[in-house]
GROMACS .gro file of C-alpha atoms in nm:
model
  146
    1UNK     CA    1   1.002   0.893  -2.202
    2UNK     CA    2   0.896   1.240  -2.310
    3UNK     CA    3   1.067   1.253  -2.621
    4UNK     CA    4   0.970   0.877  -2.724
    5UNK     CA    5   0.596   1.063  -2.760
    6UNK     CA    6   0.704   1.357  -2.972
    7UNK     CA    7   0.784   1.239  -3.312
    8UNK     CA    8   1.154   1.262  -3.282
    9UNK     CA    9   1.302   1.276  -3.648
   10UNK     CA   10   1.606   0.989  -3.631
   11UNK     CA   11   1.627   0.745  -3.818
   12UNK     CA   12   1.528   0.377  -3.700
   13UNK     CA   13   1.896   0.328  -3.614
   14UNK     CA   14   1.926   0.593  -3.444
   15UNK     CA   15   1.636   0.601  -3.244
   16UNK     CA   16   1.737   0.222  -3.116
   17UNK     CA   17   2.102   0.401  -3.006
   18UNK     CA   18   1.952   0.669  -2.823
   19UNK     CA   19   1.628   0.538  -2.661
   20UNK     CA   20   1.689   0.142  -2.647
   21UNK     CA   21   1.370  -0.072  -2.748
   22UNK     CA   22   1.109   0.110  -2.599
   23UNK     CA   23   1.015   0.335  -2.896
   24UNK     CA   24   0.659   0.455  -2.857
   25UNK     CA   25   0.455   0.488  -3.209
   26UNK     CA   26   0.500   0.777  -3.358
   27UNK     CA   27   0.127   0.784  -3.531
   28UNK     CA   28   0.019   0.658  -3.146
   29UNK     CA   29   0.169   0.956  -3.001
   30UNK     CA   30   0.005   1.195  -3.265
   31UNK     CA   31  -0.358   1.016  -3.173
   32UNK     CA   32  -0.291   1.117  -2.810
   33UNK     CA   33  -0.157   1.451  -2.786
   34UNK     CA   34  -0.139   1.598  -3.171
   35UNK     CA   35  -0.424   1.836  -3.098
   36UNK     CA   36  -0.265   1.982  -2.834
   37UNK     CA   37  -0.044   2.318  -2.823
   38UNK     CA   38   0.222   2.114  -2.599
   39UNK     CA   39   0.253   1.868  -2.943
   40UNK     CA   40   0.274   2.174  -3.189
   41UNK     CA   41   0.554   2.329  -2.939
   42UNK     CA   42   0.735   1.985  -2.878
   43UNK     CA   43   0.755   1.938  -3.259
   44UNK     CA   44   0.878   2.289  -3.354
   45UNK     CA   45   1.176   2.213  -3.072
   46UNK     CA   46   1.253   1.903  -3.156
   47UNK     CA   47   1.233   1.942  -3.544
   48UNK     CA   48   1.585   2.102  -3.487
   49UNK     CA   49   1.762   1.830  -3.284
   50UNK     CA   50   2.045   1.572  -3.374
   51UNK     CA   51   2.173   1.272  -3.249
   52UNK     CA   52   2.409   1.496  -3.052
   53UNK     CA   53   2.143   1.684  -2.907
   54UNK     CA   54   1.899   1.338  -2.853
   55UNK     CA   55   2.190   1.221  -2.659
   56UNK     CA   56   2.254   1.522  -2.462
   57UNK     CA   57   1.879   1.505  -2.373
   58UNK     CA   58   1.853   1.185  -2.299
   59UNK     CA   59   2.164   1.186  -2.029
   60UNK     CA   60   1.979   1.462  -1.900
   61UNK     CA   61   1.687   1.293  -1.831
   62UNK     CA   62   1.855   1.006  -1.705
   63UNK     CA   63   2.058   1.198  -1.455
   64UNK     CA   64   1.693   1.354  -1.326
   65UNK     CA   65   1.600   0.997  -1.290
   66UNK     CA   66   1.941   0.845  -1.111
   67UNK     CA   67   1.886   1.101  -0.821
   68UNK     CA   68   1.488   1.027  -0.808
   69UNK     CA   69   1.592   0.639  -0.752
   70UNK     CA   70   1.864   0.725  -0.544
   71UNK     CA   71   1.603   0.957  -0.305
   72UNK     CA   72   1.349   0.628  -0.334
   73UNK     CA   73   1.645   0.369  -0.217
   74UNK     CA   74   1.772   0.658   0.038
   75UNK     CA   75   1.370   0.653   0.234
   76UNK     CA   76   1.311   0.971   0.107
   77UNK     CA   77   0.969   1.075   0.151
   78UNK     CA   78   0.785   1.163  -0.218
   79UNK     CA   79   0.648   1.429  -0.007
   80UNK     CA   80   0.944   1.572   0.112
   81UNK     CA   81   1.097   1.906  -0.033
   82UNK     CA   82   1.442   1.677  -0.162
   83UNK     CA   83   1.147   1.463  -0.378
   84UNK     CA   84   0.960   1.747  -0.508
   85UNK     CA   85   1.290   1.959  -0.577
   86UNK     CA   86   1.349   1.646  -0.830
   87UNK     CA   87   0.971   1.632  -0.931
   88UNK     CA   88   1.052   2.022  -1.089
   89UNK     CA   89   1.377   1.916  -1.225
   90UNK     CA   90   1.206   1.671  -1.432
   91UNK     CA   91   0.945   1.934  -1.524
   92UNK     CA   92   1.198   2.204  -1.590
   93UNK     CA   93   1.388   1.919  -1.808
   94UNK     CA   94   1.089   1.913  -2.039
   95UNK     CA   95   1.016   2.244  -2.057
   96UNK     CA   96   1.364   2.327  -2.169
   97UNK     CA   97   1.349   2.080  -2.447
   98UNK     CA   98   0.973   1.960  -2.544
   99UNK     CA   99   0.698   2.221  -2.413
  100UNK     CA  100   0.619   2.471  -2.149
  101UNK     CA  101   0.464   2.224  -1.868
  102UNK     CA  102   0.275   2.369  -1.623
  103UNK     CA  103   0.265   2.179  -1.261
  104UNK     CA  104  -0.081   2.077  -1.314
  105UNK     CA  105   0.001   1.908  -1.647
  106UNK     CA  106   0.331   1.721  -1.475
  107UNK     CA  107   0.092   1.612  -1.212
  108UNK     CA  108  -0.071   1.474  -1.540
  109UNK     CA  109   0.234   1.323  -1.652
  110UNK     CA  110   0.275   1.110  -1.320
  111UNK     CA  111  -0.082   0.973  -1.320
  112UNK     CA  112   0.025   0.861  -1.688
  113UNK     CA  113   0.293   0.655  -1.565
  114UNK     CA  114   0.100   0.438  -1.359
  115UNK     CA  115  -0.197   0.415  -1.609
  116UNK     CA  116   0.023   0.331  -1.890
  117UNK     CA  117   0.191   0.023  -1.858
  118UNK     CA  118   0.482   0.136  -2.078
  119UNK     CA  119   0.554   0.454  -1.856
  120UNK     CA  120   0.529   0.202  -1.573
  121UNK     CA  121   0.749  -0.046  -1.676
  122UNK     CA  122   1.005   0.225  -1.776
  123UNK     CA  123   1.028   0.344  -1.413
  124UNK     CA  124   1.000   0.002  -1.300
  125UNK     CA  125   1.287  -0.119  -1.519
  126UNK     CA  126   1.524   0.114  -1.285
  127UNK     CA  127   1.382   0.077  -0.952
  128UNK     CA  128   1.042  -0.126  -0.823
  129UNK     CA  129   0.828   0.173  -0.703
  130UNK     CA  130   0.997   0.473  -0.911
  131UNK     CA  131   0.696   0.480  -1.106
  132UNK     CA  132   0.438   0.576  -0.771
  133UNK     CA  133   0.755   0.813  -0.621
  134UNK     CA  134   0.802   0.988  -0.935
  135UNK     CA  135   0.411   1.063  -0.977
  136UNK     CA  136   0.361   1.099  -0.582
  137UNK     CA  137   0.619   1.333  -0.596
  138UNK     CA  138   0.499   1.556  -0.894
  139UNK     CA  139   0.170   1.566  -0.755
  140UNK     CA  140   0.289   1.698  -0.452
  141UNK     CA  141   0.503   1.930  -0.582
  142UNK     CA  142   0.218   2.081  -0.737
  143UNK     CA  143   0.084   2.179  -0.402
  144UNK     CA  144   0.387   2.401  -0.324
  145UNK     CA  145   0.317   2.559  -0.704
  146UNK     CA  146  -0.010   2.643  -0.611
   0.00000   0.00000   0.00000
């Protein structure tokens, strides 16, 4: 969902191949977040990416997310050390490819996916109740950061 806010460069056919329907508004994204130093780094990274890399990225991010469902179907605790281990995964995932993310803005990141109904429904979409493990677990994972 990360790259869907970063004004990824593809074109309209593209984008649908690698990211499916749920394209969020480029200008949208730019309202939200194109003040920010994260949004300056995110588009100097991503201003060099191609299809290639978009869907090396993207199966990336989507094996982060398998083993976060599979934890949440296995009763793993969000506040266990497996959950949080995935929590930085998904942090380190963007920080490798979008901006340097510090805990405290991940923690940021989960409270966005259950205020935004988009993020929500993304995490939905692949298991009811990824969205509150996923941002559970990056708050928590904060605490052992701190």
């Amino acid at each position: 969902m990360e790259a869907r806010q970063m004004g990824i460069s593809l074109t309209p056919e593209e984008r649908f191949e690698v990211f499916g329907e749920n394209w969020v508004d480029e200008h949208e994204a730019y309202e939200r977040w194109g003040e920010t130093e994260a949004w300056a780094q995110s588009q100097r990274r991503t201003a060099t990416y191609d299809k290639q890399a978009w869907l090396a990225i993207k199966a990336d991010a989507d094996d982060v997310e398998r083993r976060l469902t599979a934890a949440l179907a296995d009763g793993v605790p969000a506040a266990s050390e497996q959950a949080m281990d995935l929590a930085e995964e998904h942090r380190a995932h963007i920080g490798r490819y979008f901006y340097d993310c510090s805990p405290e803005m991940h923690a940021g990141l989960g409270r966005m996916y259950l205020e935004d109904e988009r993020f929500t429904a993304h995490y939905e979409r692949i298991a009811p109740g990824l969205a509150q493990y996923v941002s559970t677990a990056q708050a928590n994972a904060v605490r052992l950061s701190g």
